[in-house]
Amino acid sequence: MSTIKQVALGTQGLRVSVEGLGCMGMTGMASGAMSVYGTADEAESIATIHRALELGVTMLDTADIYGPLENERLVAKAVAGKRDQYTIATKFGFEVDNAGHMTNALNGRPDYVRKSIERSLQNLGTDYVDLYYLHRLDPAIPIEDTVGAMSRLVEEGKVRYLGLSEVPGDIIRRAHAVYPISALETEYSLFDRRPEEEDILATTRELGIGFVAYSPLGRGFLSGEITSPDDFASDDFRRFFPRYQGENFYKNLALVEKLQALAATKGMTAAQLALAWVLAQGVVAIPGTRRRKNLETNVTAAGIVLSSTELAELDAILPVGSAVGAAYPEG
Ligand SMILES: NC(=O)c1ccc[n+]([C@@H]2O[C@H](COP(=O)([O-])OP(=O)(O)OC[C@H]3O[C@@H](n4cnc5c(N)ncnc54)[C@H](OP(=O)(O)O)[C@@H]3O)[C@@H](O)[C@H]2O)c1
């Protein structure tokens, strides 16, 4: 199997694999009270991170709230001895207290920026993070203050590059004016085209900021392997997302069935076609998986080049705004 290509992310010098590995599903949520996308399996997750390196998928995406904290510790175990061969991206901003519990508050205060990086470095078993993201904007703190504090971490060598996640265009501009932002991580898939609709992609392109598409498989739904709400375990957190509830579930499933049918005519799986579409938008994608088998499938998608006719076919069956239901529960 061939390895994946490396691309520039932003214009500050960061280079990453065009597909990274989303690690969120490798641990549970809310201190183990909930699973992310079904039961976690530490041994297979670590084997997946090792296989990723062999395939050139060198960027790992984690966050302090995954677990909370457990996900970064799992990544540390997996990369031990080979840390410098990976690009580690982590995030802060959903407040995690000293006991490792989420407080349900956002925190972008400069003192919390420092506290968060020290904790992440310790949990990741490293003295630097390659890409440090503000996970969500704290509306109570000017973005200038948060990014100013993040920039001091770059000056101190604790962080190599800065990123933001799920922020609007005006915030991207204000942040970038304080310190160059290398990446914006936002949900983007055939199910979620808000970055196009809200001019987010256009803003990142104008400013030379890299775009990292998270949940490129629509949280697994675009694979076509989820056909009933009962396919979600009772503690699977997708049960709380309007997009995968009640009538929305079946309306969105009908779209996925069309995607599957189109993929079949091309000898691909729906997951491969969905990922190839995201990559065709000129962005980096970070599909999440806990399994080597799915990682390998996803890597093959990076080698698929879709023609303009194929992109038009996809637009016809899954036009902007076709998926129904909000991406996140209210609040
Ligand atoms: N910045 C943010 O706010 C934010 C929010 C959400 C996620 N993220 C990041 O983005 C990463 C990716 O997003 P995501 O995990 O939410 O969603 P995703 O990548 O769209 O989908 C992940 C789901 O798809 C399944 N899957 C993966 N490859 C597959 C394949 N080839 N065939 C069938 N099923 C497949 C996975 O199951 P298996 O594990 O069984 O393969 C998992 O259930 C996360 O891991 C996380 O690092 C960031």
Short mmCIF file of C-alpha atoms and ligand atoms in Angstrom, two decimals:
data_model
loop_
_atom_site.label_atom_id
_atom_site.label_comp_id
_atom_site.label_asym_id
_atom_site.label_seq_id
_atom_site.Cartn_x
_atom_site.Cartn_y
_atom_site.Cartn_z
CA MET A 1 0.00 0.00 0.00
CA SER A 2 1.46 3.39 -0.98
CA THR A 3 1.99 6.10 1.60
CA ILE A 4 0.04 9.29 1.73
CA LYS A 5 1.29 12.68 0.55
CA GLN A 6 2.40 15.53 2.80
CA VAL A 7 1.02 19.03 2.22
CA ALA A 8 1.51 22.51 3.62
CA LEU A 9 -0.97 23.45 6.33
CA GLY A 10 -1.09 27.21 6.44
CA THR A 11 1.77 29.41 5.35
CA GLN A 12 4.04 29.33 8.40
CA GLY A 13 5.94 26.15 7.44
CA LEU A 14 3.85 23.34 8.96
CA ARG A 15 3.63 20.27 6.71
CA VAL A 16 1.23 17.43 7.48
CA SER A 17 -0.15 14.27 5.90
CA VAL A 18 -3.16 15.21 3.76
CA GLU A 19 -5.11 12.74 5.90
CA GLY A 20 -4.56 12.77 9.62
CA LEU A 21 -5.91 10.31 12.18
CA GLY A 22 -8.75 11.44 14.43
CA CYS A 23 -8.17 9.84 17.82
CA MET A 24 -11.32 11.01 19.63
CA GLY A 25 -13.13 7.65 19.45
CA MET A 26 -10.17 5.83 21.01
CA THR A 27 -11.31 6.70 24.54
CA GLY A 28 -14.69 7.35 26.16
CA MET A 29 -16.26 10.69 27.03
CA ALA A 30 -17.28 12.38 30.26
CA SER A 31 -14.86 10.41 32.43
CA GLY A 32 -15.90 7.12 30.86
CA ALA A 33 -19.64 7.62 31.44
CA MET A 34 -20.23 7.65 27.68
CA SER A 35 -18.57 6.13 24.67
CA VAL A 36 -17.89 8.31 21.65
CA TYR A 37 -18.65 5.95 18.76
CA GLY A 38 -18.99 2.63 20.57
CA THR A 39 -16.66 0.74 22.85
CA ALA A 40 -13.04 1.83 22.88
CA ASP A 41 -10.28 -0.77 22.45
CA GLU A 42 -6.91 0.48 23.64
CA ALA A 43 -4.74 -2.23 22.07
CA GLU A 44 -6.33 -1.89 18.62
CA SER A 45 -6.27 1.91 18.91
CA ILE A 46 -2.53 1.89 19.64
CA ALA A 47 -1.98 -0.56 16.77
CA THR A 48 -3.93 1.85 14.54
CA ILE A 49 -1.67 4.76 15.51
CA HIS A 50 1.38 2.58 14.71
CA ARG A 51 -0.07 1.48 11.36
CA ALA A 52 -0.84 5.13 10.57
CA LEU A 53 2.87 5.97 10.75
CA GLU A 54 3.71 3.10 8.38
CA LEU A 55 1.18 4.52 5.90
CA GLY A 56 2.46 8.08 6.23
CA VAL A 57 -0.56 9.27 8.23
CA THR A 58 1.59 11.23 10.62
CA MET A 59 -0.82 13.83 12.02
CA LEU A 60 -2.70 12.70 15.12
CA ASP A 61 -5.68 14.75 16.30
CA THR A 62 -6.53 14.70 20.01
CA ALA A 63 -7.80 17.15 22.67
CA ASP A 64 -7.65 17.51 26.42
CA ILE A 65 -11.41 16.94 26.73
CA TYR A 66 -11.30 13.57 24.98
CA GLY A 67 -11.51 11.18 27.87
CA PRO A 68 -11.08 13.85 29.45
CA LEU A 69 -7.27 13.66 29.46
CA GLU A 70 -7.23 9.89 28.80
CA ASN A 71 -7.00 10.35 25.04
CA GLU A 72 -3.78 12.35 25.25
CA ARG A 73 -2.36 9.68 27.58
CA LEU A 74 -3.24 6.96 25.06
CA VAL A 75 -1.57 8.95 22.28
CA ALA A 76 1.53 9.30 24.49
CA LYS A 77 1.70 5.52 24.95
CA ALA A 78 1.33 4.95 21.22
CA VAL A 79 3.98 7.43 20.08
CA ALA A 80 6.54 6.62 22.78
CA GLY A 81 9.99 6.28 21.21
CA LYS A 82 8.79 7.74 17.90
CA ARG A 83 7.26 11.00 19.01
CA ASP A 84 9.25 13.12 16.55
CA GLN A 85 7.91 11.15 13.59
CA TYR A 86 4.35 12.23 14.40
CA THR A 87 2.69 15.64 14.19
CA ILE A 88 0.60 15.98 17.32
CA ALA A 89 -2.36 18.33 17.27
CA THR A 90 -4.23 18.90 20.52
CA LYS A 91 -6.79 21.41 21.79
CA PHE A 92 -7.91 23.29 24.87
CA GLY A 93 -10.77 25.62 25.74
CA PHE A 94 -13.59 23.42 27.02
CA GLU A 95 -12.66 23.73 30.67
CA VAL A 96 -11.37 20.63 32.43
CA ASP A 97 -10.91 20.97 36.19
CA ASN A 98 -7.99 19.77 38.32
CA ALA A 99 -9.76 16.46 38.95
CA GLY A 100 -9.95 15.87 35.17
CA HIS A 101 -13.68 16.55 34.83
CA MET A 102 -15.35 18.84 32.31
CA THR A 103 -16.94 21.84 34.01
CA ASN A 104 -19.19 22.58 30.98
CA ALA A 105 -17.68 26.08 30.81
CA LEU A 106 -15.52 27.54 28.04
CA ASN A 107 -12.25 29.02 29.17
CA GLY A 108 -10.01 31.15 26.96
CA ARG A 109 -8.34 33.10 29.77
CA PRO A 110 -4.56 33.53 29.42
CA ASP A 111 -3.90 31.77 32.75
CA TYR A 112 -5.97 28.80 31.57
CA VAL A 113 -4.07 28.68 28.25
CA ARG A 114 -0.86 28.16 30.23
CA LYS A 115 -2.40 25.67 32.63
CA SER A 116 -3.83 23.67 29.71
CA ILE A 117 -0.59 23.40 27.75
CA GLU A 118 1.36 22.30 30.82
CA ARG A 119 -1.21 19.56 31.48
CA SER A 120 -1.31 18.47 27.81
CA LEU A 121 2.49 18.31 27.59
CA GLN A 122 2.56 16.15 30.67
CA ASN A 123 -0.21 13.83 29.45
CA LEU A 124 1.27 13.59 25.97
CA GLY A 125 4.72 12.81 27.44
CA THR A 126 6.39 15.44 25.26
CA ASP A 127 7.94 18.88 25.60
CA TYR A 128 6.24 20.34 22.52
CA VAL A 129 2.93 20.19 20.70
CA ASP A 130 3.07 20.63 16.92
CA LEU A 131 -0.32 22.29 16.51
CA TYR A 132 -2.24 23.82 19.40
CA TYR A 133 -5.88 24.64 18.78
CA LEU A 134 -8.35 26.79 20.67
CA HIS A 135 -11.19 24.24 20.68
CA ARG A 136 -14.02 26.79 21.01
CA LEU A 137 -14.15 30.54 21.43
CA ASP A 138 -14.80 31.76 24.98
CA PRO A 139 -17.28 34.61 24.34
CA ALA A 140 -16.28 36.26 27.62
CA ILE A 141 -12.62 36.72 26.60
CA PRO A 142 -11.40 38.79 23.65
CA ILE A 143 -9.81 36.45 21.10
CA GLU A 144 -6.79 38.77 21.11
CA ASP A 145 -6.10 37.86 24.76
CA THR A 146 -6.40 34.11 24.16
CA VAL A 147 -4.28 34.10 21.01
CA GLY A 148 -1.77 36.45 22.63
CA ALA A 149 -1.29 33.88 25.40
CA MET A 150 -1.06 31.06 22.84
CA SER A 151 1.62 32.97 20.91
CA ARG A 152 3.81 33.14 24.02
CA LEU A 153 3.78 29.32 24.05
CA VAL A 154 5.24 29.37 20.53
CA GLU A 155 7.94 31.81 21.65
CA GLU A 156 8.78 29.45 24.53
CA GLY A 157 9.01 26.42 22.20
CA LYS A 158 6.11 24.58 23.86
CA VAL A 159 4.00 24.83 20.73
CA ARG A 160 5.10 24.98 17.07
CA TYR A 161 1.97 26.32 15.32
CA LEU A 162 -1.41 27.75 16.31
CA GLY A 163 -4.91 26.74 15.28
CA LEU A 164 -8.56 27.55 15.95
CA SER A 165 -11.64 25.36 15.82
CA GLU A 166 -15.22 26.24 14.84
CA VAL A 167 -14.91 30.01 14.94
CA PRO A 168 -16.58 32.50 12.58
CA GLY A 169 -14.75 34.53 9.92
CA ASP A 170 -14.41 37.75 11.93
CA ILE A 171 -12.76 35.87 14.80
CA ILE A 172 -10.38 34.14 12.38
CA ARG A 173 -9.34 37.57 11.07
CA ARG A 174 -8.88 39.10 14.52
CA ALA A 175 -6.87 36.09 15.75
CA HIS A 176 -4.68 36.05 12.65
CA ALA A 177 -3.90 39.76 13.14
CA VAL A 178 -2.46 38.97 16.59
CA TYR A 179 -0.38 35.97 15.56
CA PRO A 180 -0.33 33.89 12.32
CA ILE A 181 -2.85 31.09 12.50
CA SER A 182 -1.80 27.95 10.63
CA ALA A 183 -5.00 25.90 10.76
CA LEU A 184 -8.73 26.10 11.25
CA GLU A 185 -10.36 22.82 12.24
CA THR A 186 -14.07 22.70 11.50
CA GLU A 187 -16.69 20.10 10.65
CA TYR A 188 -16.87 19.57 6.90
CA SER A 189 -18.32 16.72 4.89
CA LEU A 190 -21.01 15.94 2.34
CA PHE A 191 -23.35 16.18 5.34
CA ASP A 192 -22.07 19.47 6.65
CA ARG A 193 -21.15 22.17 4.18
CA ARG A 194 -21.39 25.15 6.53
CA PRO A 195 -17.75 26.13 5.81
CA GLU A 196 -18.86 26.85 2.22
CA GLU A 197 -22.14 28.48 3.16
CA GLU A 198 -20.67 30.68 5.89
CA ASP A 199 -17.61 31.82 3.89
CA ILE A 200 -15.30 30.13 6.34
CA LEU A 201 -13.37 28.26 3.67
CA ALA A 202 -13.08 31.44 1.60
CA THR A 203 -11.69 33.33 4.59
CA THR A 204 -9.06 30.69 5.34
CA ARG A 205 -8.00 30.65 1.68
CA GLU A 206 -7.73 34.44 1.57
CA LEU A 207 -5.56 34.49 4.71
CA GLY A 208 -3.41 31.47 3.81
CA ILE A 209 -4.71 29.44 6.75
CA GLY A 210 -4.92 25.66 6.34
CA PHE A 211 -8.32 24.00 6.68
CA VAL A 212 -8.68 20.73 8.59
CA ALA A 213 -12.00 18.94 8.05
CA TYR A 214 -13.18 17.07 11.11
CA SER A 215 -15.92 14.43 11.06
CA PRO A 216 -15.37 14.03 7.29
CA LEU A 217 -17.40 10.82 7.41
CA GLY A 218 -20.34 12.52 9.11
CA ARG A 219 -19.37 10.80 12.38
CA GLY A 220 -19.39 7.46 10.58
CA PHE A 221 -22.87 7.88 9.12
CA LEU A 222 -21.60 8.47 5.56
CA SER A 223 -20.00 5.00 5.57
CA GLY A 224 -23.47 3.49 5.14
CA GLU A 225 -22.74 1.03 7.93
CA ILE A 226 -25.27 2.60 10.29
CA THR A 227 -28.75 1.73 9.11
CA SER A 228 -30.84 1.87 12.29
CA PRO A 229 -30.77 4.06 15.42
CA ASP A 230 -30.26 0.77 17.29
CA ASP A 231 -26.84 0.48 15.64
CA PHE A 232 -25.75 3.11 18.20
CA ALA A 233 -24.85 1.52 21.56
CA SER A 234 -26.94 2.88 24.45
CA ASP A 235 -23.99 5.04 25.56
CA ASP A 236 -22.95 6.19 22.06
CA PHE A 237 -22.95 9.99 22.09
CA ARG A 238 -24.35 10.23 18.54
CA ARG A 239 -27.72 9.44 20.16
CA PHE A 240 -27.71 13.04 21.44
CA PHE A 241 -27.16 14.66 18.04
CA PRO A 242 -30.33 15.91 16.27
CA ARG A 243 -28.88 14.85 12.89
CA TYR A 244 -29.07 11.20 13.95
CA GLN A 245 -32.38 11.26 15.79
CA GLY A 246 -35.99 10.35 14.86
CA GLU A 247 -37.14 11.38 11.41
CA ASN A 248 -33.81 13.09 10.66
CA PHE A 249 -32.06 9.75 10.94
CA TYR A 250 -34.14 8.23 8.15
CA LYS A 251 -34.04 11.31 5.90
CA ASN A 252 -30.26 11.37 6.17
CA LEU A 253 -30.05 7.61 5.69
CA ALA A 254 -31.87 8.01 2.35
CA LEU A 255 -29.06 10.37 1.26
CA VAL A 256 -26.41 7.89 2.33
CA GLU A 257 -28.13 5.14 0.36
CA LYS A 258 -27.78 7.29 -2.77
CA LEU A 259 -24.10 7.84 -1.94
CA GLN A 260 -23.60 4.09 -1.50
CA ALA A 261 -25.25 3.36 -4.84
CA LEU A 262 -23.03 5.90 -6.61
CA ALA A 263 -19.91 4.58 -4.87
CA ALA A 264 -20.79 1.01 -5.92
CA THR A 265 -20.83 2.05 -9.60
CA LYS A 266 -17.22 3.20 -9.14
CA GLY A 267 -16.04 0.16 -7.19
CA MET A 268 -15.63 2.24 -4.01
CA THR A 269 -17.19 2.15 -0.58
CA ALA A 270 -19.35 5.08 0.50
CA ALA A 271 -16.68 6.01 3.08
CA GLN A 272 -14.01 6.22 0.37
CA LEU A 273 -16.19 8.35 -1.89
CA ALA A 274 -17.18 10.66 0.97
CA LEU A 275 -13.54 11.14 1.97
CA ALA A 276 -12.35 11.59 -1.60
CA TRP A 277 -14.96 14.37 -1.94
CA VAL A 278 -13.62 16.19 1.14
CA LEU A 279 -10.02 15.91 -0.07
CA ALA A 280 -11.07 17.18 -3.52
CA GLN A 281 -11.96 20.48 -1.83
CA GLY A 282 -8.24 21.07 -1.27
CA VAL A 283 -8.35 20.61 2.50
CA VAL A 284 -6.77 18.21 5.00
CA ALA A 285 -9.15 15.59 6.47
CA ILE A 286 -8.86 13.77 9.78
CA PRO A 287 -11.18 10.73 9.65
CA GLY A 288 -11.48 9.09 13.04
CA THR A 289 -11.04 5.38 13.49
CA ARG A 290 -10.06 2.91 16.19
CA ARG A 291 -9.32 0.16 13.69
CA ARG A 292 -6.44 -0.60 11.32
CA LYS A 293 -8.87 -1.99 8.75
CA ASN A 294 -10.82 1.26 8.43
CA LEU A 295 -7.63 3.31 8.52
CA GLU A 296 -6.35 1.39 5.49
CA THR A 297 -9.63 1.95 3.63
CA ASN A 298 -9.45 5.65 4.40
CA VAL A 299 -5.85 5.90 3.22
CA THR A 300 -6.82 4.45 -0.16
CA ALA A 301 -9.38 7.28 -0.48
CA ALA A 302 -6.52 9.79 -0.52
CA GLY A 303 -5.33 8.23 -3.77
CA ILE A 304 -8.69 8.74 -5.52
CA VAL A 305 -8.95 11.68 -7.89
CA LEU A 306 -12.56 12.59 -8.65
CA SER A 307 -13.35 14.11 -12.04
CA SER A 308 -15.47 17.23 -12.39
CA THR A 309 -18.30 14.97 -13.64
CA GLU A 310 -18.06 12.84 -10.50
CA LEU A 311 -18.03 15.92 -8.28
CA ALA A 312 -21.15 17.17 -10.08
CA GLU A 313 -22.83 13.77 -9.58
CA LEU A 314 -22.13 14.05 -5.85
CA ASP A 315 -23.48 17.59 -5.76
CA ALA A 316 -26.65 16.38 -7.44
CA ILE A 317 -27.39 13.66 -4.88
CA LEU A 318 -26.08 15.52 -1.82
CA PRO A 319 -26.49 19.25 -2.54
CA VAL A 320 -25.53 21.90 0.00
CA GLY A 321 -28.00 21.81 2.89
CA SER A 322 -29.44 18.38 2.07
CA ALA A 323 -28.66 16.71 5.41
CA VAL A 324 -31.25 17.57 8.03
CA GLY A 325 -30.90 18.18 11.78
CA ALA A 326 -28.39 20.22 13.73
CA ALA A 327 -24.83 18.97 14.00
CA TYR A 328 -24.80 19.43 17.79
CA PRO A 329 -27.41 19.24 20.56
CA GLU A 330 -28.63 22.66 21.68
CA GLY A 331 -26.28 24.30 24.18
N1 LIG B 1 -12.52 20.27 16.65
C1 LIG B 1 -13.62 19.69 17.03
O1 LIG B 1 -14.51 20.30 17.65
C2 LIG B 1 -13.85 18.25 16.69
C3 LIG B 1 -15.14 17.67 16.81
C4 LIG B 1 -15.30 16.33 16.47
C5 LIG B 1 -14.21 15.58 16.02
N2 LIG B 1 -12.98 16.16 15.94
C6 LIG B 1 -11.80 15.39 15.50
O2 LIG B 1 -12.06 14.88 14.20
C7 LIG B 1 -11.83 13.46 14.18
C8 LIG B 1 -12.71 12.81 13.14
O3 LIG B 1 -14.07 13.08 13.36
P1 LIG B 1 -15.07 12.02 13.96
O4 LIG B 1 -14.31 10.89 14.56
O5 LIG B 1 -16.01 12.79 14.81
O6 LIG B 1 -15.95 11.54 12.74
P2 LIG B 1 -15.67 10.81 11.36
O7 LIG B 1 -14.24 10.76 11.07
O8 LIG B 1 -16.58 11.43 10.39
O9 LIG B 1 -16.24 9.35 11.66
C9 LIG B 1 -15.72 8.50 12.64
C10 LIG B 1 -16.58 7.25 12.66
O10 LIG B 1 -16.49 6.61 11.39
C11 LIG B 1 -16.12 5.25 11.53
N3 LIG B 1 -15.26 4.94 10.38
C12 LIG B 1 -14.04 5.47 10.11
N4 LIG B 1 -13.57 4.99 8.95
C13 LIG B 1 -14.50 4.15 8.47
C14 LIG B 1 -14.60 3.34 7.31
N5 LIG B 1 -13.63 3.31 6.40
N6 LIG B 1 -15.71 2.58 7.15
C15 LIG B 1 -16.70 2.60 8.06
N7 LIG B 1 -16.69 3.36 9.18
C16 LIG B 1 -15.58 4.12 9.38
C17 LIG B 1 -15.42 5.17 12.87
O11 LIG B 1 -15.60 3.91 13.45
P3 LIG B 1 -14.35 2.93 13.79
O12 LIG B 1 -13.62 3.56 14.92
O13 LIG B 1 -15.04 1.68 14.15
O14 LIG B 1 -13.55 2.84 12.54
C18 LIG B 1 -16.18 6.24 13.68
O15 LIG B 1 -17.35 5.68 14.22
C19 LIG B 1 -12.09 13.04 15.62
O16 LIG B 1 -11.50 11.79 15.91
C20 LIG B 1 -11.50 14.18 16.40
O17 LIG B 1 -10.10 14.01 16.53
C21 LIG B 1 -12.79 17.48 16.25
#
